[in-house]
């Protein structure tokens, strides 16, 4: 066989039926990401994507581009960061292998916001499947993997479908290198910055006035973990975020709040424990003692599931490698 390396060729892919705005991305960001990632030229012209570049690079790019064309035909939302993830998922696959598609029952359509939330990686798909099928789900993984965002989406979906009567979102108010006492205001004002990520997720999924009304009538409650003591949480979708900073006593207290017709999602990142003693983390304890109990699912998300800026994945990997190197020399 002749050596075709370095030969520039042109290849045309049909994009007939695809949503061209979705396919190209905002300001052609999806096309630019494809060109950057595979070092090829990509042009959307009419109902075709025209690719030009070295044969080997086109062979790598074509399966990814066919996948996003199919997504655009299905009107499934994606952006340039998803394109980069699809490319990562295709790396090392045999020729013709496809990225797993997202089943319709894992897509969350939220009325009022016109937003459709879909898992953007196989890990996120497994996470939503576990939430769908289990009463208690413990999602463990690095920052940016969508642990909190997808859990809040599932909670809002359950509330809209009247599967639960309320949503309860909790976080430990643990000082991460800063002193809580120096923050201005009363106790609620002091802890609100710790709860802000939960407000942000809600406000991205529900109209602002609906969020305000739900908070006022306590259909949705956002509170520090300590406020859960002594309560029974029935007919509720309950999320404990940043659980790596819950102590073992707090974690036991939280888990035993579970009432009838309730569901619990616990999220955490074992690399970001801010407690004085790492071994006091309730997340580490439940991982040891609750594995294997029917009805409880542990889901582990990885750097490949990161849905923030593409550099976040590289940053997480660099920190993990540095930590491994330190352990190796200690």
Short mmCIF file of N, CA and C in Angstrom, two decimals, residues 152-285:
data_model
loop_
_atom_site.label_atom_id
_atom_site.label_comp_id
_atom_site.label_asym_id
_atom_site.label_seq_id
_atom_site.Cartn_x
_atom_site.Cartn_y
_atom_site.Cartn_z
N UNK A 152 -29.56 18.55 40.44
CA UNK A 152 -30.58 19.60 40.56
C UNK A 152 -31.58 19.49 39.40
N UNK A 153 -31.10 19.20 38.20
CA UNK A 153 -31.99 19.03 37.06
C UNK A 153 -32.98 17.88 37.30
N UNK A 154 -32.47 16.76 37.82
CA UNK A 154 -33.34 15.62 38.12
C UNK A 154 -34.36 15.99 39.20
N UNK A 155 -33.94 16.79 40.17
CA UNK A 155 -34.84 17.21 41.25
C UNK A 155 -35.95 18.11 40.71
N UNK A 156 -35.58 19.08 39.88
CA UNK A 156 -36.58 19.99 39.30
C UNK A 156 -37.55 19.21 38.42
N UNK A 157 -37.01 18.25 37.66
CA UNK A 157 -37.86 17.40 36.81
C UNK A 157 -38.86 16.62 37.65
N UNK A 158 -38.40 16.05 38.76
CA UNK A 158 -39.28 15.28 39.65
C UNK A 158 -40.36 16.19 40.25
N UNK A 159 -39.99 17.43 40.57
CA UNK A 159 -40.97 18.37 41.13
C UNK A 159 -42.02 18.74 40.09
N UNK A 160 -41.60 19.03 38.87
CA UNK A 160 -42.54 19.38 37.81
C UNK A 160 -43.49 18.23 37.51
N UNK A 161 -43.00 16.99 37.60
CA UNK A 161 -43.84 15.83 37.31
C UNK A 161 -44.62 15.36 38.53
N UNK A 162 -44.52 16.12 39.63
CA UNK A 162 -45.25 15.84 40.88
C UNK A 162 -44.90 14.49 41.49
N UNK A 163 -43.67 14.02 41.23
CA UNK A 163 -43.20 12.81 41.88
C UNK A 163 -42.81 13.09 43.33
N UNK A 164 -42.45 14.36 43.60
CA UNK A 164 -42.17 14.81 44.96
C UNK A 164 -42.88 16.14 45.16
N UNK A 165 -43.04 16.53 46.44
CA UNK A 165 -43.70 17.80 46.74
C UNK A 165 -42.71 18.93 46.99
N UNK A 166 -41.45 18.59 47.21
CA UNK A 166 -40.48 19.65 47.51
C UNK A 166 -39.07 19.18 47.19
N UNK A 167 -38.18 20.15 47.07
CA UNK A 167 -36.76 19.92 46.85
C UNK A 167 -36.01 20.51 48.03
N UNK A 168 -35.08 19.74 48.57
CA UNK A 168 -34.25 20.23 49.67
C UNK A 168 -32.79 20.10 49.26
N UNK A 169 -32.08 21.22 49.27
CA UNK A 169 -30.68 21.26 48.87
C UNK A 169 -29.85 21.68 50.07
N UNK A 170 -28.84 20.89 50.39
CA UNK A 170 -28.04 21.16 51.58
C UNK A 170 -26.56 21.09 51.24
N UNK A 171 -25.79 21.87 52.01
CA UNK A 171 -24.34 21.87 51.88
C UNK A 171 -23.73 22.07 53.25
N UNK A 172 -22.61 21.41 53.56
CA UNK A 172 -21.90 21.75 54.79
C UNK A 172 -21.29 23.15 54.66
N UNK A 173 -21.42 23.97 55.69
CA UNK A 173 -20.80 25.30 55.67
C UNK A 173 -19.42 25.18 56.29
N UNK A 174 -18.49 24.66 55.51
CA UNK A 174 -17.13 24.44 56.01
C UNK A 174 -16.21 25.48 55.41
N UNK A 175 -15.37 26.06 56.24
CA UNK A 175 -14.45 27.10 55.80
C UNK A 175 -13.32 26.48 54.99
N UNK A 176 -13.23 26.89 53.73
CA UNK A 176 -12.20 26.35 52.83
C UNK A 176 -11.04 27.34 52.76
N UNK A 177 -10.29 27.44 53.86
CA UNK A 177 -9.15 28.33 53.88
C UNK A 177 -9.49 29.75 54.25
N UNK A 178 -10.79 30.04 54.47
CA UNK A 178 -11.21 31.37 54.87
C UNK A 178 -12.02 31.25 56.14
N UNK A 179 -12.07 32.35 56.90
CA UNK A 179 -12.75 32.31 58.18
C UNK A 179 -14.17 32.83 58.04
N UNK A 180 -15.13 31.96 58.32
CA UNK A 180 -16.54 32.31 58.19
C UNK A 180 -16.89 33.50 59.08
N UNK A 181 -16.25 33.60 60.23
CA UNK A 181 -16.59 34.67 61.17
C UNK A 181 -16.29 36.05 60.65
N UNK A 182 -15.39 36.17 59.65
CA UNK A 182 -15.03 37.48 59.15
C UNK A 182 -15.99 37.97 58.07
N UNK A 183 -16.90 37.10 57.60
CA UNK A 183 -17.87 37.55 56.61
C UNK A 183 -18.90 38.46 57.26
N UNK A 184 -19.37 39.49 56.56
CA UNK A 184 -20.35 40.41 57.16
C UNK A 184 -21.73 39.80 57.25
N UNK A 185 -22.59 40.39 58.09
CA UNK A 185 -24.00 40.01 58.14
C UNK A 185 -24.32 38.99 59.21
N UNK A 186 -25.62 38.61 59.25
CA UNK A 186 -26.08 37.63 60.21
C UNK A 186 -25.73 36.23 59.73
N UNK A 187 -26.19 35.20 60.47
CA UNK A 187 -25.79 33.82 60.15
C UNK A 187 -26.20 33.43 58.74
N UNK A 188 -27.45 33.79 58.34
CA UNK A 188 -27.91 33.41 57.01
C UNK A 188 -27.06 34.07 55.93
N UNK A 189 -26.72 35.34 56.14
CA UNK A 189 -25.89 36.05 55.17
C UNK A 189 -24.48 35.47 55.11
N UNK A 190 -24.01 34.95 56.25
CA UNK A 190 -22.68 34.34 56.28
C UNK A 190 -22.64 33.03 55.49
N UNK A 191 -23.71 32.24 55.57
CA UNK A 191 -23.69 30.92 54.91
C UNK A 191 -24.15 30.99 53.46
N UNK A 192 -24.85 32.07 53.07
CA UNK A 192 -25.35 32.16 51.70
C UNK A 192 -24.27 31.99 50.64
N UNK A 193 -23.05 32.56 50.81
CA UNK A 193 -22.02 32.33 49.78
C UNK A 193 -21.69 30.85 49.58
N UNK A 194 -21.81 30.04 50.62
CA UNK A 194 -21.54 28.61 50.51
C UNK A 194 -22.64 27.90 49.73
N UNK A 195 -23.84 28.49 49.72
CA UNK A 195 -24.99 27.87 49.06
C UNK A 195 -25.22 28.42 47.66
N UNK A 196 -24.46 29.45 47.28
CA UNK A 196 -24.68 30.13 46.01
C UNK A 196 -24.64 29.19 44.80
N UNK A 197 -23.74 28.18 44.73
CA UNK A 197 -23.76 27.28 43.57
C UNK A 197 -25.11 26.57 43.39
N UNK A 198 -25.81 26.30 44.49
CA UNK A 198 -27.12 25.66 44.39
C UNK A 198 -28.16 26.63 43.82
N UNK A 199 -28.10 27.89 44.26
CA UNK A 199 -28.98 28.90 43.69
C UNK A 199 -28.71 29.06 42.19
N UNK A 200 -27.44 29.08 41.83
CA UNK A 200 -27.07 29.26 40.42
C UNK A 200 -27.64 28.15 39.55
N UNK A 201 -27.53 26.90 40.02
CA UNK A 201 -28.05 25.77 39.25
C UNK A 201 -29.56 25.89 39.09
N UNK A 202 -30.25 26.23 40.18
CA UNK A 202 -31.71 26.38 40.11
C UNK A 202 -32.12 27.47 39.13
N UNK A 203 -31.44 28.61 39.22
CA UNK A 203 -31.81 29.75 38.39
C UNK A 203 -31.51 29.51 36.92
N UNK A 204 -30.66 28.54 36.63
CA UNK A 204 -30.39 28.19 35.24
C UNK A 204 -31.47 27.29 34.66
N UNK A 205 -32.30 26.71 35.54
CA UNK A 205 -33.29 25.72 35.10
C UNK A 205 -34.74 26.19 35.25
N UNK A 206 -34.96 27.21 36.04
CA UNK A 206 -36.31 27.67 36.31
C UNK A 206 -36.36 29.19 36.13
N UNK A 207 -37.51 29.73 35.69
CA UNK A 207 -37.64 31.18 35.64
C UNK A 207 -37.40 31.79 37.01
N UNK A 208 -36.77 32.96 37.05
CA UNK A 208 -36.38 33.58 38.32
C UNK A 208 -37.55 33.77 39.25
N UNK A 209 -38.70 34.17 38.69
CA UNK A 209 -39.87 34.39 39.55
C UNK A 209 -40.39 33.08 40.14
N UNK A 210 -40.24 31.99 39.39
CA UNK A 210 -40.67 30.68 39.91
C UNK A 210 -39.74 30.24 41.04
N UNK A 211 -38.45 30.48 40.89
CA UNK A 211 -37.50 30.14 41.95
C UNK A 211 -37.82 30.92 43.21
N UNK A 212 -38.05 32.25 43.06
CA UNK A 212 -38.35 33.09 44.22
C UNK A 212 -39.62 32.63 44.92
N UNK A 213 -40.64 32.28 44.14
CA UNK A 213 -41.91 31.83 44.72
C UNK A 213 -41.74 30.50 45.43
N UNK A 214 -40.98 29.59 44.83
CA UNK A 214 -40.76 28.27 45.43
C UNK A 214 -39.97 28.37 46.73
N UNK A 215 -38.99 29.28 46.76
CA UNK A 215 -38.23 29.49 48.00
C UNK A 215 -39.10 30.10 49.08
N UNK A 216 -39.99 30.99 48.66
CA UNK A 216 -40.86 31.66 49.64
C UNK A 216 -41.86 30.70 50.27
N UNK A 217 -42.46 29.82 49.45
CA UNK A 217 -43.45 28.88 50.01
C UNK A 217 -42.81 27.56 50.44
N UNK A 218 -41.46 27.51 50.40
CA UNK A 218 -40.67 26.38 50.89
C UNK A 218 -40.89 25.11 50.07
N UNK A 219 -41.37 25.26 48.83
CA UNK A 219 -41.37 24.13 47.91
C UNK A 219 -39.92 23.74 47.62
N UNK A 220 -39.06 24.74 47.59
CA UNK A 220 -37.62 24.51 47.48
C UNK A 220 -36.95 25.13 48.70
N UNK A 221 -36.09 24.35 49.33
CA UNK A 221 -35.38 24.83 50.51
C UNK A 221 -33.89 24.63 50.30
N UNK A 222 -33.12 25.68 50.55
CA UNK A 222 -31.67 25.60 50.44
C UNK A 222 -31.10 25.98 51.81
N UNK A 223 -30.36 25.07 52.41
CA UNK A 223 -29.94 25.32 53.79
C UNK A 223 -28.62 24.61 54.10
N UNK A 224 -27.89 25.12 55.08
CA UNK A 224 -26.70 24.40 55.55
C UNK A 224 -27.08 23.03 56.11
N UNK A 225 -26.19 22.09 55.99
CA UNK A 225 -26.44 20.72 56.44
C UNK A 225 -26.86 20.67 57.91
N UNK A 226 -26.29 21.52 58.74
CA UNK A 226 -26.61 21.50 60.17
C UNK A 226 -28.09 21.72 60.43
N UNK A 227 -28.80 22.39 59.50
CA UNK A 227 -30.22 22.67 59.70
C UNK A 227 -31.09 21.43 59.50
N UNK A 228 -30.51 20.33 59.03
CA UNK A 228 -31.29 19.12 58.78
C UNK A 228 -31.52 18.29 60.04
N UNK A 229 -30.80 18.57 61.11
CA UNK A 229 -30.89 17.77 62.32
C UNK A 229 -32.31 17.78 62.88
N UNK A 230 -32.79 16.58 63.25
CA UNK A 230 -34.09 16.45 63.89
C UNK A 230 -35.27 16.42 62.95
N UNK A 231 -35.04 16.48 61.63
CA UNK A 231 -36.14 16.51 60.67
C UNK A 231 -36.33 15.15 60.01
N UNK A 232 -37.56 14.92 59.48
CA UNK A 232 -37.83 13.76 58.64
C UNK A 232 -38.22 14.30 57.28
N UNK A 233 -37.49 13.91 56.25
CA UNK A 233 -37.66 14.49 54.92
C UNK A 233 -38.46 13.53 54.05
N UNK A 234 -39.78 13.74 54.01
CA UNK A 234 -40.68 12.88 53.24
C UNK A 234 -41.15 13.61 51.99
N UNK A 235 -41.55 12.83 50.96
CA UNK A 235 -42.04 13.39 49.70
C UNK A 235 -41.09 14.45 49.15
N UNK A 236 -39.81 14.16 49.21
CA UNK A 236 -38.82 15.17 48.84
C UNK A 236 -37.69 14.58 48.01
N UNK A 237 -37.12 15.42 47.18
CA UNK A 237 -35.88 15.11 46.48
C UNK A 237 -34.80 15.90 47.21
N UNK A 238 -33.89 15.18 47.86
CA UNK A 238 -32.93 15.80 48.75
C UNK A 238 -31.52 15.65 48.17
N UNK A 239 -30.79 16.76 48.08
CA UNK A 239 -29.43 16.74 47.55
C UNK A 239 -28.48 17.26 48.62
N UNK A 240 -27.45 16.49 48.91
CA UNK A 240 -26.36 16.94 49.77
C UNK A 240 -25.15 17.18 48.88
N UNK A 241 -24.78 18.43 48.73
CA UNK A 241 -23.67 18.81 47.86
C UNK A 241 -22.39 18.99 48.68
N UNK A 242 -21.23 18.82 48.05
CA UNK A 242 -19.94 18.98 48.72
C UNK A 242 -19.85 18.09 49.97
N UNK A 243 -20.31 16.87 49.83
CA UNK A 243 -20.42 15.99 51.00
C UNK A 243 -19.08 15.57 51.57
N UNK A 244 -17.99 15.79 50.83
CA UNK A 244 -16.68 15.44 51.38
C UNK A 244 -16.36 16.26 52.63
N UNK A 245 -17.08 17.38 52.81
CA UNK A 245 -16.85 18.23 53.98
C UNK A 245 -17.89 18.03 55.08
N UNK A 246 -18.71 16.99 54.93
CA UNK A 246 -19.59 16.58 56.03
C UNK A 246 -18.82 15.61 56.92
N UNK A 247 -18.93 15.80 58.22
CA UNK A 247 -18.26 14.87 59.13
C UNK A 247 -19.00 13.54 59.13
N UNK A 248 -18.39 12.52 59.71
CA UNK A 248 -19.04 11.21 59.77
C UNK A 248 -20.36 11.30 60.54
N UNK A 249 -20.40 12.09 61.62
CA UNK A 249 -21.63 12.24 62.40
C UNK A 249 -22.69 12.96 61.59
N UNK A 250 -22.30 14.01 60.85
CA UNK A 250 -23.25 14.74 60.02
C UNK A 250 -23.81 13.86 58.91
N UNK A 251 -22.96 13.03 58.31
CA UNK A 251 -23.41 12.17 57.23
C UNK A 251 -24.43 11.15 57.74
N UNK A 252 -24.18 10.56 58.88
CA UNK A 252 -25.14 9.63 59.45
C UNK A 252 -26.44 10.34 59.76
N UNK A 253 -26.35 11.53 60.36
CA UNK A 253 -27.56 12.31 60.65
C UNK A 253 -28.35 12.57 59.37
N UNK A 254 -27.66 12.96 58.31
CA UNK A 254 -28.34 13.28 57.05
C UNK A 254 -29.02 12.06 56.45
N UNK A 255 -28.32 10.95 56.37
CA UNK A 255 -28.87 9.76 55.74
C UNK A 255 -30.08 9.21 56.50
N UNK A 256 -30.10 9.40 57.80
CA UNK A 256 -31.22 8.89 58.59
C UNK A 256 -32.40 9.86 58.60
N UNK A 257 -32.32 10.97 57.84
CA UNK A 257 -33.47 11.87 57.68
C UNK A 257 -34.43 11.35 56.62
N UNK A 258 -34.00 10.39 55.82
CA UNK A 258 -34.79 9.94 54.67
C UNK A 258 -36.15 9.43 55.08
N UNK A 259 -37.22 10.03 54.52
CA UNK A 259 -38.58 9.63 54.83
C UNK A 259 -39.22 8.90 53.67
N UNK A 260 -40.53 8.69 53.76
CA UNK A 260 -41.27 7.97 52.72
C UNK A 260 -41.32 8.79 51.44
N UNK A 261 -41.28 8.08 50.31
CA UNK A 261 -41.35 8.70 48.99
C UNK A 261 -40.31 9.81 48.82
N UNK A 262 -39.11 9.56 49.27
CA UNK A 262 -38.04 10.52 49.12
C UNK A 262 -36.85 9.89 48.39
N UNK A 263 -36.08 10.75 47.77
CA UNK A 263 -34.89 10.32 47.06
C UNK A 263 -33.74 11.22 47.48
N UNK A 264 -32.55 10.62 47.60
CA UNK A 264 -31.38 11.36 48.05
C UNK A 264 -30.26 11.22 47.02
N UNK A 265 -29.64 12.35 46.69
CA UNK A 265 -28.42 12.35 45.89
C UNK A 265 -27.34 13.06 46.70
N UNK A 266 -26.21 12.40 46.85
CA UNK A 266 -25.07 12.94 47.59
C UNK A 266 -23.93 13.13 46.60
N UNK A 267 -23.36 14.32 46.56
CA UNK A 267 -22.26 14.58 45.64
C UNK A 267 -21.01 14.96 46.43
N UNK A 268 -19.86 14.62 45.89
CA UNK A 268 -18.62 14.97 46.59
C UNK A 268 -17.39 14.73 45.75
N UNK A 269 -16.32 15.37 46.18
CA UNK A 269 -15.02 15.26 45.51
C UNK A 269 -13.98 14.94 46.58
N UNK A 270 -13.45 13.74 46.54
CA UNK A 270 -12.53 13.30 47.60
C UNK A 270 -11.20 14.06 47.58
N UNK A 271 -10.92 14.79 46.51
CA UNK A 271 -9.67 15.54 46.46
C UNK A 271 -9.81 16.94 47.06
N UNK A 272 -11.03 17.31 47.49
CA UNK A 272 -11.24 18.66 48.01
C UNK A 272 -11.84 18.63 49.42
N UNK A 273 -11.26 17.84 50.28
CA UNK A 273 -11.72 17.76 51.67
C UNK A 273 -11.09 18.89 52.47
N UNK A 274 -11.93 19.75 53.06
CA UNK A 274 -11.45 20.92 53.80
C UNK A 274 -11.54 20.74 55.31
N UNK A 275 -11.90 19.54 55.77
CA UNK A 275 -11.96 19.28 57.20
C UNK A 275 -10.54 19.25 57.79
N UNK A 276 -10.40 19.58 59.07
CA UNK A 276 -9.07 19.54 59.69
C UNK A 276 -8.39 18.19 59.55
N UNK A 277 -9.18 17.12 59.65
CA UNK A 277 -8.62 15.76 59.49
C UNK A 277 -9.37 15.07 58.34
N UNK A 278 -8.63 14.67 57.33
CA UNK A 278 -9.23 14.03 56.15
C UNK A 278 -10.06 12.81 56.53
N UNK A 279 -9.59 12.04 57.51
CA UNK A 279 -10.28 10.80 57.87
C UNK A 279 -11.64 11.04 58.52
N UNK A 280 -11.95 12.29 58.88
CA UNK A 280 -13.24 12.60 59.47
C UNK A 280 -14.33 12.80 58.42
N UNK A 281 -13.99 12.72 57.14
CA UNK A 281 -14.96 12.95 56.08
C UNK A 281 -16.01 11.85 56.03
N UNK A 282 -17.28 12.26 56.09
CA UNK A 282 -18.37 11.29 56.01
C UNK A 282 -18.45 10.62 54.66
N UNK A 283 -17.99 11.29 53.61
CA UNK A 283 -18.01 10.69 52.28
C UNK A 283 -17.08 9.49 52.22
N UNK A 284 -15.90 9.61 52.81
CA UNK A 284 -14.98 8.48 52.81
C UNK A 284 -15.55 7.31 53.61
N UNK A 285 -16.27 7.63 54.69
CA UNK A 285 -16.84 6.55 55.51
C UNK A 285 -17.96 5.81 54.78
#
